PDB file of C-alpha atoms in Angstrom:
ATOM      1  CA  MET A 268      36.574  75.926 -13.986  1.00  0.00           C
ATOM      2  CA  ALA A 269      39.258  74.347 -11.939  1.00  0.00           C
ATOM      3  CA  GLY A 270      36.894  73.904  -9.016  1.00  0.00           C
ATOM      4  CA  ARG A 271      34.227  72.352 -11.229  1.00  0.00           C
ATOM      5  CA  ARG A 272      36.796  69.861 -12.513  1.00  0.00           C
ATOM      6  CA  ILE A 273      37.546  68.870  -9.130  1.00  0.00           C
ATOM      7  CA  ALA A 274      33.819  68.333  -8.108  1.00  0.00           C
ATOM      8  CA  VAL A 275      33.564  65.936 -11.352  1.00  0.00           C
ATOM      9  CA  ALA A 276      36.412  64.338 -10.401  1.00  0.00           C
ATOM     10  CA  ALA A 277      35.532  63.690  -6.928  1.00  0.00           C
ATOM     11  CA  ALA A 278      31.881  62.444  -8.008  1.00  0.00           C
ATOM     12  CA  PHE A 279      33.800  59.905 -10.291  1.00  0.00           C
ATOM     13  CA  LEU A 280      35.702  58.609  -7.631  1.00  0.00           C
ATOM     14  CA  ALA A 281      32.727  58.144  -5.223  1.00  0.00           C
ATOM     15  CA  LEU A 282      30.841  56.230  -8.168  1.00  0.00           C
ATOM     16  CA  ALA A 283      33.723  54.038  -8.665  1.00  0.00           C
ATOM     17  CA  ALA A 284      33.706  53.129  -5.113  1.00  0.00           C
ATOM     18  CA  VAL A 285      30.183  52.494  -4.887  1.00  0.00           C
ATOM     19  CA  VAL A 286      29.574  50.125  -7.968  1.00  0.00           C
ATOM     20  CA  PRO A 287      31.820  47.091  -7.040  1.00  0.00           C
ATOM     21  CA  ALA A 288      30.120  47.089  -3.619  1.00  0.00           C
ATOM     22  CA  ALA A 289      26.632  47.195  -5.374  1.00  0.00           C
ATOM     23  CA  LEU A 290      27.632  44.303  -7.914  1.00  0.00           C
ATOM     24  CA  ALA A 291      29.019  42.223  -4.963  1.00  0.00           C
ATOM     25  CA  GLN A 292      25.619  42.218  -3.021  1.00  0.00           C
ATOM     26  CA  ALA A 293      23.412  41.705  -6.233  1.00  0.00           C
ATOM     27  CA  PRO A 294      21.813  38.095  -5.931  1.00  0.00           C
ATOM     28  CA  GLY A 295      23.012  35.854  -8.576  1.00  0.00           C
ATOM     29  CA  PRO A 296      21.245  32.711  -9.881  1.00  0.00           C
ATOM     30  CA  ALA A 297      19.769  30.389  -7.326  1.00  0.00           C
ATOM     31  CA  ALA A 298      22.567  27.670  -6.264  1.00  0.00           C
ATOM     32  CA  ALA A 299      21.466  24.238  -7.296  1.00  0.00           C
ATOM     33  CA  PRO A 300      21.106  21.723  -4.382  1.00  0.00           C
ATOM     34  CA  SER A 301      24.389  20.553  -2.956  1.00  0.00           C
ATOM     35  CA  GLY A 302      23.366  16.854  -2.720  1.00  0.00           C
ATOM     36  CA  PRO A 303      20.281  14.433  -3.193  1.00  0.00           C
ATOM     37  CA  PRO A 304      17.311  15.337  -1.290  1.00  0.00           C
ATOM     38  CA  ASN A 305      16.515  13.396   1.968  1.00  0.00           C
ATOM     39  CA  VAL A 306      12.995  12.279   2.440  1.00  0.00           C
ATOM     40  CA  THR A 307      13.450  11.920   6.270  1.00  0.00           C
ATOM     41  CA  ALA A 308      14.811  15.445   6.480  1.00  0.00           C
ATOM     42  CA  ILE A 309      12.048  17.076   4.581  1.00  0.00           C
ATOM     43  CA  LEU A 310       9.338  15.278   6.840  1.00  0.00           C
ATOM     44  CA  GLU A 311      11.109  16.350   9.872  1.00  0.00           C
ATOM     45  CA  LYS A 312      11.086  19.811   8.592  1.00  0.00           C
ATOM     46  CA  GLY A 313       7.126  19.644   7.875  1.00  0.00           C
ATOM     47  CA  GLY A 314       6.788  19.098  11.679  1.00  0.00           C
ATOM     48  CA  GLN A 315       3.705  16.964  11.599  1.00  0.00           C
ATOM     49  CA  TYR A 316       4.827  13.689  10.141  1.00  0.00           C
ATOM     50  CA  THR A 317       6.503  12.007  13.225  1.00  0.00           C
ATOM     51  CA  THR A 318       4.361   8.550  13.088  1.00  0.00           C
ATOM     52  CA  PHE A 319       4.873   8.288   9.428  1.00  0.00           C
ATOM     53  CA  ILE A 320       8.686   8.902   9.796  1.00  0.00           C
ATOM     54  CA  ARG A 321       8.456   6.317  12.623  1.00  0.00           C
ATOM     55  CA  LEU A 322       6.924   3.839  10.415  1.00  0.00           C
ATOM     56  CA  MET A 323       9.360   4.297   7.373  1.00  0.00           C
ATOM     57  CA  LYS A 324      12.272   3.926  10.002  1.00  0.00           C
ATOM     58  CA  GLU A 325      10.882   0.596  11.619  1.00  0.00           C
ATOM     59  CA  THR A 326      10.463  -0.732   8.108  1.00  0.00           C
ATOM     60  CA  GLN A 327      13.745   0.752   7.038  1.00  0.00           C
ATOM     61  CA  GLN A 328      11.992   2.263   4.058  1.00  0.00           C
ATOM     62  CA  ASP A 329      13.785   5.663   4.811  1.00  0.00           C
ATOM     63  CA  THR A 330      16.989   3.993   4.199  1.00  0.00           C
ATOM     64  CA  GLN A 331      16.038   2.458   1.017  1.00  0.00           C
ATOM     65  CA  LEU A 332      14.371   5.503  -0.501  1.00  0.00           C
ATOM     66  CA  ASN A 333      17.165   7.971   0.571  1.00  0.00           C
ATOM     67  CA  SER A 334      19.393   5.212  -1.314  1.00  0.00           C
ATOM     68  CA  GLN A 335      17.528   5.389  -4.358  1.00  0.00           C
ATOM     69  CA  LEU A 336      17.313   9.011  -4.316  1.00  0.00           C
ATOM     70  CA  ASN A 337      21.018   9.161  -3.978  1.00  0.00           C
ATOM     71  CA  SER A 338      21.149   6.753  -6.989  1.00  0.00           C
ATOM     72  CA  SER A 339      18.890   9.150  -9.239  1.00  0.00           C
ATOM     73  CA  PHE A 340      20.066  12.377  -8.447  1.00  0.00           C
ATOM     74  CA  GLY A 341      21.730  14.130 -11.301  1.00  0.00           C
ATOM     75  CA  ASN A 342      20.434  11.063 -13.651  1.00  0.00           C
ATOM     76  CA  ASN A 343      17.913  13.266 -15.878  1.00  0.00           C
ATOM     77  CA  GLY A 344      16.867   9.999 -17.490  1.00  0.00           C
ATOM     78  CA  GLY A 345      15.529   8.602 -14.028  1.00  0.00           C
ATOM     79  CA  GLY A 346      11.774   8.559 -13.041  1.00  0.00           C
ATOM     80  CA  GLY A 347      12.290   9.961  -9.688  1.00  0.00           C
ATOM     81  CA  TYR A 348       9.973   9.204  -6.796  1.00  0.00           C
ATOM     82  CA  THR A 349       6.654  10.689  -5.221  1.00  0.00           C
ATOM     83  CA  VAL A 350       5.655  10.358  -1.611  1.00  0.00           C
ATOM     84  CA  PHE A 351       2.179  10.795   0.014  1.00  0.00           C
ATOM     85  CA  ALA A 352       2.638  11.798   3.342  1.00  0.00           C
ATOM     86  CA  PRO A 353       0.070  11.433   5.974  1.00  0.00           C
ATOM     87  CA  THR A 354      -0.126  13.650   8.842  1.00  0.00           C
ATOM     88  CA  ASP A 355       0.055  12.614  12.451  1.00  0.00           C
ATOM     89  CA  ASN A 356      -3.594  13.600  12.415  1.00  0.00           C
ATOM     90  CA  ALA A 357      -4.360  11.181   9.856  1.00  0.00           C
ATOM     91  CA  PHE A 358      -2.840   8.314  11.810  1.00  0.00           C
ATOM     92  CA  ASN A 359      -4.603   9.362  15.038  1.00  0.00           C
ATOM     93  CA  ASN A 360      -8.026   9.284  13.119  1.00  0.00           C
ATOM     94  CA  LEU A 361      -7.521   5.479  12.392  1.00  0.00           C
ATOM     95  CA  LYS A 362      -9.177   2.781  14.370  1.00  0.00           C
ATOM     96  CA  PRO A 363      -7.091   2.114  17.435  1.00  0.00           C
ATOM     97  CA  GLY A 364      -4.775  -0.870  16.927  1.00  0.00           C
ATOM     98  CA  THR A 365      -4.976  -0.438  13.121  1.00  0.00           C
ATOM     99  CA  LEU A 366      -0.988  -0.545  12.918  1.00  0.00           C
ATOM    100  CA  ASN A 367      -0.390  -2.977  15.537  1.00  0.00           C
ATOM    101  CA  SER A 368      -2.610  -5.550  13.849  1.00  0.00           C
ATOM    102  CA  LEU A 369      -0.463  -5.597  10.959  1.00  0.00           C
ATOM    103  CA  THR A 370       2.661  -7.965  10.558  1.00  0.00           C
ATOM    104  CA  GLN A 371       5.948  -6.640   9.724  1.00  0.00           C
ATOM    105  CA  GLN A 372       5.774  -7.294   6.172  1.00  0.00           C
ATOM    106  CA  GLN A 373       2.087  -5.623   5.847  1.00  0.00           C
ATOM    107  CA  GLN A 374       3.627  -2.478   7.591  1.00  0.00           C
ATOM    108  CA  VAL A 375       6.234  -2.421   4.698  1.00  0.00           C
ATOM    109  CA  SER A 376       3.587  -2.897   2.086  1.00  0.00           C
ATOM    110  CA  LEU A 377       1.492   0.258   3.752  1.00  0.00           C
ATOM    111  CA  VAL A 378       4.579   2.426   3.669  1.00  0.00           C
ATOM    112  CA  GLN A 379       5.559   1.472   0.185  1.00  0.00           C
ATOM    113  CA  GLY A 380       1.932   2.089  -1.161  1.00  0.00           C
ATOM    114  CA  HIS A 381       2.415   5.548  -0.184  1.00  0.00           C
ATOM    115  CA  VAL A 382       5.324   5.809  -2.517  1.00  0.00           C
ATOM    116  CA  LEU A 383       5.043   6.074  -6.302  1.00  0.00           C
ATOM    117  CA  PRO A 384       8.459   4.840  -8.334  1.00  0.00           C
ATOM    118  CA  ASN A 385       7.790   8.293 -10.631  1.00  0.00           C
ATOM    119  CA  PHE A 386       8.134  12.038 -10.050  1.00  0.00           C
ATOM    120  CA  TYR A 387       5.062  13.652 -10.285  1.00  0.00           C
ATOM    121  CA  SER A 388       4.300  17.573 -10.282  1.00  0.00           C
ATOM    122  CA  MET A 389       1.282  18.822  -9.656  1.00  0.00           C
ATOM    123  CA  ASP A 390       0.578  19.448 -13.360  1.00  0.00           C
ATOM    124  CA  SER A 391       1.875  15.849 -14.408  1.00  0.00           C
ATOM    125  CA  PHE A 392      -0.774  14.351 -12.116  1.00  0.00           C
ATOM    126  CA  GLN A 393      -3.179  15.138 -15.113  1.00  0.00           C
ATOM    127  CA  THR A 394      -1.458  12.737 -17.489  1.00  0.00           C
ATOM    128  CA  ALA A 395      -1.079   9.902 -14.832  1.00  0.00           C
ATOM    129  CA  SER A 396      -2.413   6.597 -16.251  1.00  0.00           C
ATOM    130  CA  ASN A 397      -4.590   4.568 -13.916  1.00  0.00           C
ATOM    131  CA  PRO A 398      -4.146   2.163 -11.903  1.00  0.00           C
ATOM    132  CA  VAL A 399      -0.970   3.870 -10.917  1.00  0.00           C
ATOM    133  CA  ARG A 400       1.786   1.515  -9.496  1.00  0.00           C
ATOM    134  CA  THR A 401       3.053   2.115  -6.063  1.00  0.00           C
ATOM    135  CA  GLN A 402       6.362   0.624  -4.565  1.00  0.00           C
ATOM    136  CA  ALA A 403       4.525  -2.144  -3.217  1.00  0.00           C
ATOM    137  CA  SER A 404       3.303  -3.056  -6.402  1.00  0.00           C
ATOM    138  CA  GLY A 405       6.209  -4.290  -8.171  1.00  0.00           C
ATOM    139  CA  ARG A 406       6.082  -4.693 -12.018  1.00  0.00           C
ATOM    140  CA  ASP A 407       2.216  -5.699 -12.378  1.00  0.00           C
ATOM    141  CA  GLY A 408       1.170  -6.297  -8.594  1.00  0.00           C
ATOM    142  CA  PRO A 409      -1.641  -5.004  -6.264  1.00  0.00           C
ATOM    143  CA  TYR A 410      -1.348  -2.009  -4.093  1.00  0.00           C
ATOM    144  CA  THR A 411      -2.264   0.244  -6.779  1.00  0.00           C
ATOM    145  CA  LEU A 412      -3.675   3.990  -6.559  1.00  0.00           C
ATOM    146  CA  ASN A 413      -6.127   5.807  -8.733  1.00  0.00           C
ATOM    147  CA  ILE A 414      -5.240   9.464  -9.251  1.00  0.00           C
ATOM    148  CA  THR A 415      -7.564  12.099 -11.001  1.00  0.00           C
ATOM    149  CA  SER A 416      -7.164  15.717 -11.500  1.00  0.00           C
ATOM    150  CA  ASP A 417     -10.135  18.236 -12.365  1.00  0.00           C
ATOM    151  CA  THR A 418     -10.202  21.365 -14.336  1.00  0.00           C
ATOM    152  CA  ASN A 419      -9.175  23.333 -10.958  1.00  0.00           C
ATOM    153  CA  ASN A 420      -5.936  21.594 -10.738  1.00  0.00           C
ATOM    154  CA  GLN A 421      -7.484  19.616  -7.621  1.00  0.00           C
ATOM    155  CA  VAL A 422      -5.700  16.404  -7.400  1.00  0.00           C
ATOM    156  CA  ASN A 423      -7.520  13.270  -5.702  1.00  0.00           C
ATOM    157  CA  VAL A 424      -6.129  10.095  -4.588  1.00  0.00           C
ATOM    158  CA  SER A 425      -7.977   6.794  -3.943  1.00  0.00           C
ATOM    159  CA  SER A 426      -6.743   3.642  -2.583  1.00  0.00           C
ATOM    160  CA  GLY A 427      -9.981   1.796  -3.119  1.00  0.00           C
ATOM    161  CA  VAL A 428     -10.647   2.228   0.664  1.00  0.00           C
ATOM    162  CA  VAL A 429      -9.827   5.854   1.209  1.00  0.00           C
ATOM    163  CA  ASP A 430     -10.181   8.846  -1.021  1.00  0.00           C
ATOM    164  CA  VAL A 431      -8.077  11.924  -0.067  1.00  0.00           C
ATOM    165  CA  ARG A 432      -7.258  15.115  -1.786  1.00  0.00           C
ATOM    166  CA  ILE A 433      -3.736  16.484  -2.044  1.00  0.00           C
ATOM    167  CA  ASN A 434      -3.275  19.271   0.119  1.00  0.00           C
ATOM    168  CA  ASN A 435       0.397  21.077  -0.452  1.00  0.00           C
ATOM    169  CA  ALA A 436       3.628  20.267  -1.747  1.00  0.00           C
ATOM    170  CA  LEU A 437       6.393  19.656   1.030  1.00  0.00           C
ATOM    171  CA  TYR A 438       8.985  19.246  -1.375  1.00  0.00           C
ATOM    172  CA  ASN A 439       8.861  19.266  -5.278  1.00  0.00           C
ATOM    173  CA  ALA A 440      11.895  19.224  -7.237  1.00  0.00           C
ATOM    174  CA  LYS A 441      13.071  16.412  -9.454  1.00  0.00           C
ATOM    175  CA  PRO A 442      13.794  13.623  -8.578  1.00  0.00           C
ATOM    176  CA  LEU A 443      11.533  13.763  -5.560  1.00  0.00           C
ATOM    177  CA  ALA A 444       8.138  15.237  -4.888  1.00  0.00           C
ATOM    178  CA  VAL A 445       6.372  14.880  -1.386  1.00  0.00           C
ATOM    179  CA  TYR A 446       2.711  15.833  -0.778  1.00  0.00           C
ATOM    180  CA  SER A 447       1.010  16.029   2.494  1.00  0.00           C
ATOM    181  CA  VAL A 448      -2.319  14.243   2.775  1.00  0.00           C
ATOM    182  CA  ASP A 449      -4.881  14.298   5.554  1.00  0.00           C
ATOM    183  CA  LYS A 450      -5.702  10.449   5.369  1.00  0.00           C
ATOM    184  CA  VAL A 451      -3.852   7.127   5.496  1.00  0.00           C
ATOM    185  CA  LEU A 452      -4.190   5.617   2.300  1.00  0.00           C
ATOM    186  CA  LEU A 453      -5.203   2.146   3.330  1.00  0.00           C
ATOM    187  CA  PRO A 454      -4.785  -0.144   0.797  1.00  0.00           C
ATOM    188  CA  MET A 455      -7.778  -2.516  -0.678  1.00  0.00           C
ATOM    189  CA  GLU A 456      -5.273  -5.768  -0.107  1.00  0.00           C
ATOM    190  CA  LEU A 457      -5.149  -5.170   3.486  1.00  0.00           C
ATOM    191  CA  PHE A 458      -8.289  -3.212   4.649  1.00  0.00           C
ATOM    192  CA  GLY A 459     -10.693  -4.029   1.834  1.00  0.00           C
ATOM    193  CA  ALA A 460     -14.009  -6.259   2.367  1.00  0.00           C
ATOM    194  CA  LYS A 461     -13.013 -10.160   2.694  1.00  0.00           C
ATOM    195  CA  ALA A 462     -14.914 -12.422   0.498  1.00  0.00           C
ATOM    196  CA  PRO A 463     -17.329 -14.656   2.860  1.00  0.00           C
ATOM    197  CA  ALA A 464     -16.342 -18.232   3.276  1.00  0.00           C
ATOM    198  CA  ALA A 465     -17.905 -20.706   1.042  1.00  0.00           C
ATOM    199  CA  ALA A 466     -20.876 -22.636   2.720  1.00  0.00           C
ATOM    200  CA  PRO A 467     -20.503 -26.361   2.822  1.00  0.00           C
ATOM    201  CA  THR A 468     -22.838 -28.388   0.213  1.00  0.00           C
ATOM    202  CA  ALA A 469     -25.747 -29.963   1.282  1.00  0.00           C
ATOM    203  CA  SER A 470     -24.521 -33.711   1.201  1.00  0.00           C
ATOM    204  CA  GLU A 471     -21.140 -32.739   2.753  1.00  0.00           C
ATOM    205  CA  GLY A 472     -20.921 -34.654   5.921  1.00  0.00           C
ATOM    206  CA  LYS A 473     -24.914 -35.504   6.275  1.00  0.00           C
ATOM    207  CA  PRO A 474     -25.217 -38.505   8.247  1.00  0.00           C
ATOM    208  CA  ARG A 475     -27.817 -41.301   7.176  1.00  0.00           C
ATOM    209  CA  LYS A 476     -31.054 -42.146   9.064  1.00  0.00           C
ATOM    210  CA  GLY A 477     -29.992 -43.947  12.571  1.00  0.00           C
ATOM    211  CA  GLY A 478     -27.020 -41.825  13.120  1.00  0.00           C
ATOM    212  CA  SER A 479     -24.472 -43.702  10.904  1.00  0.00           C
ATOM    213  CA  SER A 480     -22.948 -42.005   7.626  1.00  0.00           C
ATOM    214  CA  ASP A 481     -22.346 -43.405   4.038  1.00  0.00           C
ATOM    215  CA  ALA A 482     -18.806 -43.634   4.778  1.00  0.00           C
ATOM    216  CA  SER A 483     -19.169 -45.698   7.914  1.00  0.00           C
ATOM    217  CA  SER A 484     -22.028 -48.059   6.850  1.00  0.00           C
ATOM    218  CA  PRO A 485     -21.421 -51.151   4.752  1.00  0.00           C
ATOM    219  CA  ALA A 486     -22.740 -51.379   1.113  1.00  0.00           C
ATOM    220  CA  GLY A 487     -26.183 -52.882   1.275  1.00  0.00           C
ATOM    221  CA  SER A 488     -26.897 -52.474   4.683  1.00  0.00           C
ATOM    222  CA  GLU A 489     -30.237 -51.271   4.575  1.00  0.00           C
ATOM    223  CA  ASP A 490     -31.311 -54.274   2.693  1.00  0.00           C
ATOM    224  CA  ALA A 491     -29.472 -56.865   5.092  1.00  0.00           C
ATOM    225  CA  GLU A 492     -31.936 -59.291   7.040  1.00  0.00           C
ATOM    226  CA  PRO A 493     -32.147 -59.056  10.879  1.00  0.00           C
ATOM    227  CA  THR A 494     -29.800 -61.463  12.470  1.00  0.00           C
ATOM    228  CA  GLY A 495     -32.791 -63.277  14.185  1.00  0.00           C
ATOM    229  CA  ALA A 496     -34.606 -64.156  10.919  1.00  0.00           C
ATOM    230  CA  ALA A 497     -31.543 -65.370   9.410  1.00  0.00           C
ATOM    231  CA  SER A 498     -31.165 -67.943  12.415  1.00  0.00           C
ATOM    232  CA  ALA A 499     -34.667 -68.826  12.183  1.00  0.00           C
ATOM    233  CA  ARG A 500     -34.493 -69.650   8.303  1.00  0.00           C
ATOM    234  CA  ALA A 501     -31.457 -71.869   8.800  1.00  0.00           C
ATOM    235  CA  VAL A 502     -33.233 -73.892  11.713  1.00  0.00           C
ATOM    236  CA  GLY A 503     -36.084 -74.617   9.189  1.00  0.00           C
ATOM    237  CA  TRP A 504     -33.865 -75.936   6.803  1.00  0.00           C
ATOM    238  CA  SER A 505     -32.182 -78.362   9.117  1.00  0.00           C
ATOM    239  CA  VAL A 506     -35.653 -79.700  10.320  1.00  0.00           C
ATOM    240  CA  ALA A 507     -36.671 -80.437   6.787  1.00  0.00           C
ATOM    241  CA  GLY A 508     -33.747 -82.180   5.837  1.00  0.00           C
ATOM    242  CA  LEU A 509     -33.831 -84.482   8.860  1.00  0.00           C
ATOM    243  CA  ALA A 510     -37.448 -85.406   7.984  1.00  0.00           C
ATOM    244  CA  ALA A 511     -36.510 -86.373   4.560  1.00  0.00           C
ATOM    245  CA  VAL A 512     -33.803 -88.606   5.604  1.00  0.00           C
ATOM    246  CA  LEU A 513     -36.188 -90.541   8.072  1.00  0.00           C
ATOM    247  CA  GLY A 514     -38.731 -91.026   5.402  1.00  0.00           C
ATOM    248  CA  TYR A 515     -36.454 -92.481   3.032  1.00  0.00           C
ATOM    249  CA  LEU A 516     -35.245 -95.058   5.840  1.00  0.00           C
ATOM    250  CA  LEU A 517     -38.767 -96.070   6.818  1.00  0.00           C
TER     251      LEU A 517
END
C-alpha cells in the first residue's frame, strides 16, 4: 500500500513539472504589427518589383505613401490605401523608351495611378463604384480606373488602355493592400489615342487670282482702270478743251 502511494505521488510530481512547460510553449494569439506597414519593404520582399520601386523613389511617392500610412495606422476611421504593383516583366514588356519619354510630373502621375486612396480587400472590390479614383485623380480629376469582379471572385482592372487581372495579394491588412499585376496600368490621359488636329478652313489663307490675297489687295482693285487707259483719257479731255477756247476766239 505504501509503495502504491509513493508511485502516485511520484507521478503527480512529474505531471506538475511537465504542465507549466507545456503551457509556456503553447501558441498564443497572433501579435499585432509593431508599426505601420512599409510599402517599399513589402515590394522588396516580393523580389520582382525593382522597376516600380525605383520609380516610386525617383518620384518620392514611396516617402509620401509611407508617411500617409504612418498617419492612418491605428486609425479605424481612415480609408487606407491599395497599391497595384506591376512586376519587372510588366515594365520589360513596354515599348522601349516608354518611361524615358515621360516628364517628371507624368512619371508622378503614372505611379499615383497605381495607388487607390482607399483600402480594398479582394471581397470589397465587388462593391467598388466605377470609375475608381486614384492618387493621381484628386477629388474629381482624371486618371481613374474601372474595377470589376465576377462570380468567381476574379478581379479585373482597366485603365482604358490596359486591362489586367489581379494575381495575388502581397499584403492585405488594413490600412494597406498591395496586389501584384503583370501589366503596367498605362493611363488614358498619357497613352490614349490623341484627337487629330483640326483642318484649316477652305477660305483661310487662300490667295486670290494673280497671287495676291484679300488682305494685301486694296478694296475694289479688280475694277480699277489700267494706268495707260487713264492717261489717254486725260489727254483727250485736254485737247477738247483747247479746241473750245480757239473756237470762241475766232
